């Protein structure tokens, strides 16, 4: 496994101090305690193969509460963090197949994601700097993403303000039926991602181009 930085286990206060308060500026922005006792701290660049969380568990050998990478993070696979732990902070550039967030907290700076950025559920948060990705999908999430040129999907309801596609006719008419949940009239994100990985089209011919929003 091509790991560059060597991980250290630090308490939250020590990790925050080493970053000049960058963690508390992000994770305590609302005034609440982040509740992270132990931080898996990578000082420098980190490169991992396969699923990000599986690779971290193989390295650490146990549960992880918060992962910090001070440099660049490169993952030859997906970053998919749906549980409330671990959280993730990256100080440099992040590159991966996907960036998927659920109940935990994710904060990265600039990045590039081959297939999508996806925020799921109304707990947790996912915040980025400027990222290069073709798709941003939001399911009622605290999603603060700047992705100029990416297509945006509201996969929670039919509010189409400042998005390219929303639940209902917008999605049904634009996407191939293989990726649409016919009952709920929204995207089936698993099927959607499978087709992207296979290089198959997800949009019907003549679907509108991207560009209604950039953040």
PDB file of C-alpha atoms in Angstrom:
ATOM      1  CA  UNK A   1       0.000   0.000   0.000  1.00  0.00           C
ATOM      2  CA  UNK A   2       1.637   3.296  -1.083  1.00  0.00           C
ATOM      3  CA  UNK A   3       1.442   5.236   2.164  1.00  0.00           C
ATOM      4  CA  UNK A   4       3.665   8.309   2.351  1.00  0.00           C
ATOM      5  CA  UNK A   5       2.973   9.975   5.699  1.00  0.00           C
ATOM      6  CA  UNK A   6       3.300   7.949   8.895  1.00  0.00           C
ATOM      7  CA  UNK A   7       0.197   8.218  11.105  1.00  0.00           C
ATOM      8  CA  UNK A   8       0.302   9.381  14.696  1.00  0.00           C
ATOM      9  CA  UNK A   9      -2.482   9.089  17.271  1.00  0.00           C
ATOM     10  CA  UNK A  10      -3.060  12.470  18.910  1.00  0.00           C
ATOM     11  CA  UNK A  11      -5.675  13.976  21.157  1.00  0.00           C
ATOM     12  CA  UNK A  12      -7.897  16.541  19.468  1.00  0.00           C
ATOM     13  CA  UNK A  13      -6.308  19.523  21.239  1.00  0.00           C
ATOM     14  CA  UNK A  14      -2.785  18.513  20.197  1.00  0.00           C
ATOM     15  CA  UNK A  15      -3.826  17.917  16.597  1.00  0.00           C
ATOM     16  CA  UNK A  16      -5.609  21.273  16.514  1.00  0.00           C
ATOM     17  CA  UNK A  17      -2.566  23.029  17.947  1.00  0.00           C
ATOM     18  CA  UNK A  18      -0.292  21.509  15.308  1.00  0.00           C
ATOM     19  CA  UNK A  19      -2.616  22.937  12.646  1.00  0.00           C
ATOM     20  CA  UNK A  20      -2.780  26.379  14.220  1.00  0.00           C
ATOM     21  CA  UNK A  21      -6.427  26.006  15.236  1.00  0.00           C
ATOM     22  CA  UNK A  22      -7.637  24.865  11.798  1.00  0.00           C
ATOM     23  CA  UNK A  23      -9.654  21.977  13.247  1.00  0.00           C
ATOM     24  CA  UNK A  24     -11.540  23.987  15.840  1.00  0.00           C
ATOM     25  CA  UNK A  25     -12.239  26.646  13.209  1.00  0.00           C
ATOM     26  CA  UNK A  26     -14.070  24.024  11.151  1.00  0.00           C
ATOM     27  CA  UNK A  27     -15.487  21.445  13.537  1.00  0.00           C
ATOM     28  CA  UNK A  28     -16.424  23.876  16.293  1.00  0.00           C
ATOM     29  CA  UNK A  29     -17.766  26.572  14.021  1.00  0.00           C
ATOM     30  CA  UNK A  30     -21.261  26.249  15.481  1.00  0.00           C
ATOM     31  CA  UNK A  31     -19.964  26.447  19.036  1.00  0.00           C
ATOM     32  CA  UNK A  32     -20.559  22.786  19.885  1.00  0.00           C
ATOM     33  CA  UNK A  33     -17.869  20.407  21.058  1.00  0.00           C
ATOM     34  CA  UNK A  34     -16.806  18.119  18.214  1.00  0.00           C
ATOM     35  CA  UNK A  35     -16.513  15.149  20.573  1.00  0.00           C
ATOM     36  CA  UNK A  36     -13.380  13.697  18.977  1.00  0.00           C
ATOM     37  CA  UNK A  37     -11.107  12.103  21.551  1.00  0.00           C
ATOM     38  CA  UNK A  38      -8.499  10.608  19.228  1.00  0.00           C
ATOM     39  CA  UNK A  39      -7.201  11.923  15.915  1.00  0.00           C
ATOM     40  CA  UNK A  40      -5.364   9.786  13.365  1.00  0.00           C
ATOM     41  CA  UNK A  41      -2.895  12.406  12.174  1.00  0.00           C
ATOM     42  CA  UNK A  42      -0.954  12.137   8.897  1.00  0.00           C
ATOM     43  CA  UNK A  43       1.650  14.891   8.676  1.00  0.00           C
ATOM     44  CA  UNK A  44       2.354  15.186   4.956  1.00  0.00           C
ATOM     45  CA  UNK A  45       0.959  13.635   1.795  1.00  0.00           C
ATOM     46  CA  UNK A  46      -0.981  10.379   1.883  1.00  0.00           C
ATOM     47  CA  UNK A  47      -1.703   7.966  -0.987  1.00  0.00           C
ATOM     48  CA  UNK A  48      -3.970   4.937  -0.554  1.00  0.00           C
ATOM     49  CA  UNK A  49      -5.284   2.195  -2.829  1.00  0.00           C
ATOM     50  CA  UNK A  50      -8.881   0.976  -2.821  1.00  0.00           C
ATOM     51  CA  UNK A  51     -11.684   2.146  -0.555  1.00  0.00           C
ATOM     52  CA  UNK A  52     -10.418   4.936   1.693  1.00  0.00           C
ATOM     53  CA  UNK A  53     -11.995   3.754   4.930  1.00  0.00           C
ATOM     54  CA  UNK A  54     -10.953   0.124   4.393  1.00  0.00           C
ATOM     55  CA  UNK A  55      -7.372   1.259   3.781  1.00  0.00           C
ATOM     56  CA  UNK A  56      -7.386   3.392   6.929  1.00  0.00           C
ATOM     57  CA  UNK A  57      -8.721   0.513   9.026  1.00  0.00           C
ATOM     58  CA  UNK A  58      -6.000  -1.748   7.638  1.00  0.00           C
ATOM     59  CA  UNK A  59      -3.372   0.812   8.626  1.00  0.00           C
ATOM     60  CA  UNK A  60      -4.768   1.648  12.046  1.00  0.00           C
ATOM     61  CA  UNK A  61      -6.219  -1.674  13.088  1.00  0.00           C
ATOM     62  CA  UNK A  62      -9.143  -0.219  15.001  1.00  0.00           C
ATOM     63  CA  UNK A  63     -11.904   2.383  15.073  1.00  0.00           C
ATOM     64  CA  UNK A  64     -11.008   5.919  14.035  1.00  0.00           C
ATOM     65  CA  UNK A  65     -12.788   9.077  15.201  1.00  0.00           C
ATOM     66  CA  UNK A  66     -11.192  11.812  13.091  1.00  0.00           C
ATOM     67  CA  UNK A  67      -8.693  11.538  10.235  1.00  0.00           C
ATOM     68  CA  UNK A  68      -6.410  14.472   9.491  1.00  0.00           C
ATOM     69  CA  UNK A  69      -4.100  14.742   6.496  1.00  0.00           C
ATOM     70  CA  UNK A  70      -2.010  17.905   6.527  1.00  0.00           C
ATOM     71  CA  UNK A  71      -0.849  17.532   2.912  1.00  0.00           C
ATOM     72  CA  UNK A  72      -2.408  16.065  -0.224  1.00  0.00           C
ATOM     73  CA  UNK A  73      -4.685  13.027  -0.063  1.00  0.00           C
ATOM     74  CA  UNK A  74      -4.785  10.729  -3.096  1.00  0.00           C
ATOM     75  CA  UNK A  75      -7.119   7.721  -3.022  1.00  0.00           C
ATOM     76  CA  UNK A  76      -7.188   5.256  -5.885  1.00  0.00           C
ATOM     77  CA  UNK A  77     -10.804   4.437  -5.058  1.00  0.00           C
ATOM     78  CA  UNK A  78     -13.785   6.069  -3.314  1.00  0.00           C
ATOM     79  CA  UNK A  79     -13.945   8.175  -0.171  1.00  0.00           C
ATOM     80  CA  UNK A  80     -17.289   7.136   1.323  1.00  0.00           C
ATOM     81  CA  UNK A  81     -17.939   8.142   4.953  1.00  0.00           C
ATOM     82  CA  UNK A  82     -21.586   7.595   5.852  1.00  0.00           C
ATOM     83  CA  UNK A  83     -21.381   6.936   9.622  1.00  0.00           C
ATOM     84  CA  UNK A  84     -20.898   9.635  12.257  1.00  0.00           C
ATOM     85  CA  UNK A  85     -17.276   8.509  12.686  1.00  0.00           C
ATOM     86  CA  UNK A  86     -14.737   9.045  11.329  1.00  0.00           C
ATOM     87  CA  UNK A  87     -14.659  12.682  10.342  1.00  0.00           C
ATOM     88  CA  UNK A  88     -12.133  13.864   7.782  1.00  0.00           C
ATOM     89  CA  UNK A  89      -9.981  16.971   7.396  1.00  0.00           C
ATOM     90  CA  UNK A  90      -7.535  17.464   4.507  1.00  0.00           C
ATOM     91  CA  UNK A  91      -5.234  20.467   4.419  1.00  0.00           C
ATOM     92  CA  UNK A  92      -4.021  19.995   0.846  1.00  0.00           C
ATOM     93  CA  UNK A  93      -5.488  18.746  -2.418  1.00  0.00           C
ATOM     94  CA  UNK A  94      -7.804  15.716  -2.351  1.00  0.00           C
ATOM     95  CA  UNK A  95      -8.125  13.356  -5.301  1.00  0.00           C
ATOM     96  CA  UNK A  96     -10.366  10.275  -5.386  1.00  0.00           C
ATOM     97  CA  UNK A  97     -12.972   8.419  -7.409  1.00  0.00           C
ATOM     98  CA  UNK A  98     -15.801   9.854  -5.291  1.00  0.00           C
ATOM     99  CA  UNK A  99     -16.368  11.968  -2.197  1.00  0.00           C
ATOM    100  CA  UNK A 100     -19.441  10.737  -0.315  1.00  0.00           C
ATOM    101  CA  UNK A 101     -20.579  12.008   3.070  1.00  0.00           C
ATOM    102  CA  UNK A 102     -23.336  11.087   5.487  1.00  0.00           C
ATOM    103  CA  UNK A 103     -23.665  11.546   9.247  1.00  0.00           C
ATOM    104  CA  UNK A 104     -20.058  12.593   9.861  1.00  0.00           C
ATOM    105  CA  UNK A 105     -18.167  15.821   9.205  1.00  0.00           C
ATOM    106  CA  UNK A 106     -15.926  16.235   6.175  1.00  0.00           C
ATOM    107  CA  UNK A 107     -13.837  19.289   5.421  1.00  0.00           C
ATOM    108  CA  UNK A 108     -11.399  19.432   2.514  1.00  0.00           C
ATOM    109  CA  UNK A 109      -9.806  22.175   0.490  1.00  0.00           C
ATOM    110  CA  UNK A 110      -9.460  21.907  -3.297  1.00  0.00           C
ATOM    111  CA  UNK A 111      -9.918  18.526  -4.949  1.00  0.00           C
ATOM    112  CA  UNK A 112     -10.827  16.400  -7.958  1.00  0.00           C
ATOM    113  CA  UNK A 113     -13.338  13.524  -7.965  1.00  0.00           C
ATOM    114  CA  UNK A 114     -13.740  11.346 -11.027  1.00  0.00           C
ATOM    115  CA  UNK A 115     -17.437  10.555 -10.694  1.00  0.00           C
ATOM    116  CA  UNK A 116     -19.269  12.607  -8.071  1.00  0.00           C
ATOM    117  CA  UNK A 117     -19.590  14.398  -4.762  1.00  0.00           C
ATOM    118  CA  UNK A 118     -22.605  13.162  -2.781  1.00  0.00           C
ATOM    119  CA  UNK A 119     -24.089  14.487   0.447  1.00  0.00           C
ATOM    120  CA  UNK A 120     -26.633  12.181   2.070  1.00  0.00           C
ATOM    121  CA  UNK A 121     -29.010  12.751   4.986  1.00  0.00           C
ATOM    122  CA  UNK A 122     -29.676  15.763   7.200  1.00  0.00           C
ATOM    123  CA  UNK A 123     -27.002  14.987   9.801  1.00  0.00           C
ATOM    124  CA  UNK A 124     -23.326  15.680   9.264  1.00  0.00           C
ATOM    125  CA  UNK A 125     -21.751  18.107   6.823  1.00  0.00           C
ATOM    126  CA  UNK A 126     -19.540  18.118   3.749  1.00  0.00           C
ATOM    127  CA  UNK A 127     -17.581  21.245   2.870  1.00  0.00           C
ATOM    128  CA  UNK A 128     -14.998  21.796   0.172  1.00  0.00           C
ATOM    129  CA  UNK A 129     -12.961  24.418  -1.580  1.00  0.00           C
ATOM    130  CA  UNK A 130     -13.036  24.428  -5.387  1.00  0.00           C
ATOM    131  CA  UNK A 131     -13.394  20.889  -6.730  1.00  0.00           C
ATOM    132  CA  UNK A 132     -13.417  19.369 -10.188  1.00  0.00           C
ATOM    133  CA  UNK A 133     -16.197  16.797 -10.536  1.00  0.00           C
ATOM    134  CA  UNK A 134     -18.928  16.129 -13.118  1.00  0.00           C
ATOM    135  CA  UNK A 135     -21.749  15.580 -10.593  1.00  0.00           C
ATOM    136  CA  UNK A 136     -22.820  16.971  -7.216  1.00  0.00           C
ATOM    137  CA  UNK A 137     -25.816  15.186  -5.669  1.00  0.00           C
ATOM    138  CA  UNK A 138     -27.539  16.546  -2.581  1.00  0.00           C
ATOM    139  CA  UNK A 139     -29.959  14.597  -0.420  1.00  0.00           C
ATOM    140  CA  UNK A 140     -31.032  17.100   2.257  1.00  0.00           C
ATOM    141  CA  UNK A 141     -27.425  17.503   3.428  1.00  0.00           C
ATOM    142  CA  UNK A 142     -25.340  20.337   4.862  1.00  0.00           C
ATOM    143  CA  UNK A 143     -23.445  20.511   1.588  1.00  0.00           C
ATOM    144  CA  UNK A 144     -21.128  23.445   0.905  1.00  0.00           C
ATOM    145  CA  UNK A 145     -19.346  22.576  -2.329  1.00  0.00           C
ATOM    146  CA  UNK A 146     -17.893  24.757  -5.072  1.00  0.00           C
ATOM    147  CA  UNK A 147     -17.838  22.713  -8.299  1.00  0.00           C
ATOM    148  CA  UNK A 148     -17.843  25.022 -11.322  1.00  0.00           C
ATOM    149  CA  UNK A 149     -19.013  23.179 -14.417  1.00  0.00           C
ATOM    150  CA  UNK A 150     -20.471  20.226 -12.516  1.00  0.00           C
ATOM    151  CA  UNK A 151     -24.099  19.212 -12.858  1.00  0.00           C
ATOM    152  CA  UNK A 152     -26.093  19.582  -9.638  1.00  0.00           C
ATOM    153  CA  UNK A 153     -28.935  17.326  -8.545  1.00  0.00           C
ATOM    154  CA  UNK A 154     -31.411  17.906  -5.735  1.00  0.00           C
ATOM    155  CA  UNK A 155     -32.245  14.290  -4.967  1.00  0.00           C
ATOM    156  CA  UNK A 156     -34.449  15.090  -1.967  1.00  0.00           C
ATOM    157  CA  UNK A 157     -37.373  17.179  -3.237  1.00  0.00           C
ATOM    158  CA  UNK A 158     -38.633  19.090  -6.258  1.00  0.00           C
ATOM    159  CA  UNK A 159     -37.035  22.447  -5.405  1.00  0.00           C
ATOM    160  CA  UNK A 160     -35.150  23.263  -8.595  1.00  0.00           C
ATOM    161  CA  UNK A 161     -33.834  26.682  -7.567  1.00  0.00           C
ATOM    162  CA  UNK A 162     -30.121  26.888  -8.423  1.00  0.00           C
ATOM    163  CA  UNK A 163     -29.770  23.233  -9.417  1.00  0.00           C
ATOM    164  CA  UNK A 164     -29.714  21.481 -12.777  1.00  0.00           C
ATOM    165  CA  UNK A 165     -32.095  18.644 -11.856  1.00  0.00           C
ATOM    166  CA  UNK A 166     -34.562  17.998  -9.035  1.00  0.00           C
ATOM    167  CA  UNK A 167     -36.907  15.213  -7.937  1.00  0.00           C
ATOM    168  CA  UNK A 168     -39.828  14.717 -10.303  1.00  0.00           C
ATOM    169  CA  UNK A 169     -40.105  15.405 -14.030  1.00  0.00           C
ATOM    170  CA  UNK A 170     -36.713  17.080 -14.088  1.00  0.00           C
ATOM    171  CA  UNK A 171     -34.951  13.834 -13.194  1.00  0.00           C
ATOM    172  CA  UNK A 172     -37.326  11.412 -14.936  1.00  0.00           C
ATOM    173  CA  UNK A 173     -37.109  13.223 -18.254  1.00  0.00           C
ATOM    174  CA  UNK A 174     -33.349  13.821 -18.199  1.00  0.00           C
ATOM    175  CA  UNK A 175     -31.867  10.522 -16.967  1.00  0.00           C
ATOM    176  CA  UNK A 176     -31.883   7.025 -18.428  1.00  0.00           C
ATOM    177  CA  UNK A 177     -34.455   4.800 -16.667  1.00  0.00           C
ATOM    178  CA  UNK A 178     -31.761   2.467 -15.311  1.00  0.00           C
ATOM    179  CA  UNK A 179     -30.681   5.122 -12.799  1.00  0.00           C
ATOM    180  CA  UNK A 180     -34.131   6.460 -11.843  1.00  0.00           C
ATOM    181  CA  UNK A 181     -36.273   5.262  -8.942  1.00  0.00           C
ATOM    182  CA  UNK A 182     -39.602   5.177 -10.762  1.00  0.00           C
ATOM    183  CA  UNK A 183     -41.689   5.345  -7.579  1.00  0.00           C
ATOM    184  CA  UNK A 184     -39.919   8.233  -5.869  1.00  0.00           C
ATOM    185  CA  UNK A 185     -38.893   9.928  -9.153  1.00  0.00           C
ATOM    186  CA  UNK A 186     -35.366  10.494  -7.943  1.00  0.00           C
ATOM    187  CA  UNK A 187     -31.933   9.088  -8.744  1.00  0.00           C
ATOM    188  CA  UNK A 188     -30.919   5.652  -7.521  1.00  0.00           C
ATOM    189  CA  UNK A 189     -27.414   6.780  -6.592  1.00  0.00           C
ATOM    190  CA  UNK A 190     -25.963   3.262  -6.396  1.00  0.00           C
ATOM    191  CA  UNK A 191     -27.128   2.447  -9.933  1.00  0.00           C
ATOM    192  CA  UNK A 192     -26.061   5.897 -11.089  1.00  0.00           C
ATOM    193  CA  UNK A 193     -22.543   5.371  -9.764  1.00  0.00           C
ATOM    194  CA  UNK A 194     -22.330   1.850 -11.188  1.00  0.00           C
ATOM    195  CA  UNK A 195     -23.060   3.214 -14.663  1.00  0.00           C
ATOM    196  CA  UNK A 196     -20.523   5.993 -14.294  1.00  0.00           C
ATOM    197  CA  UNK A 197     -17.879   3.471 -13.287  1.00  0.00           C
ATOM    198  CA  UNK A 198     -18.784   1.305 -16.273  1.00  0.00           C
ATOM    199  CA  UNK A 199     -18.518   4.256 -18.640  1.00  0.00           C
ATOM    200  CA  UNK A 200     -22.196   4.062 -19.569  1.00  0.00           C
ATOM    201  CA  UNK A 201     -24.387   7.125 -20.200  1.00  0.00           C
ATOM    202  CA  UNK A 202     -26.624   8.341 -17.400  1.00  0.00           C
ATOM    203  CA  UNK A 203     -28.345  11.149 -19.305  1.00  0.00           C
ATOM    204  CA  UNK A 204     -30.799  10.761 -22.139  1.00  0.00           C
ATOM    205  CA  UNK A 205     -29.773  12.264 -25.488  1.00  0.00           C
ATOM    206  CA  UNK A 206     -30.582  15.945 -25.576  1.00  0.00           C
ATOM    207  CA  UNK A 207     -30.537  16.458 -21.792  1.00  0.00           C
ATOM    208  CA  UNK A 208     -29.603  20.020 -20.801  1.00  0.00           C
ATOM    209  CA  UNK A 209     -25.974  20.935 -20.332  1.00  0.00           C
ATOM    210  CA  UNK A 210     -24.422  21.729 -16.965  1.00  0.00           C
ATOM    211  CA  UNK A 211     -23.868  25.168 -15.610  1.00  0.00           C
ATOM    212  CA  UNK A 212     -26.855  26.545 -13.674  1.00  0.00           C
ATOM    213  CA  UNK A 213     -24.821  26.698 -10.497  1.00  0.00           C
ATOM    214  CA  UNK A 214     -21.195  26.489  -9.421  1.00  0.00           C
ATOM    215  CA  UNK A 215     -21.549  26.385  -5.671  1.00  0.00           C
TER     216      UNK A 215
END
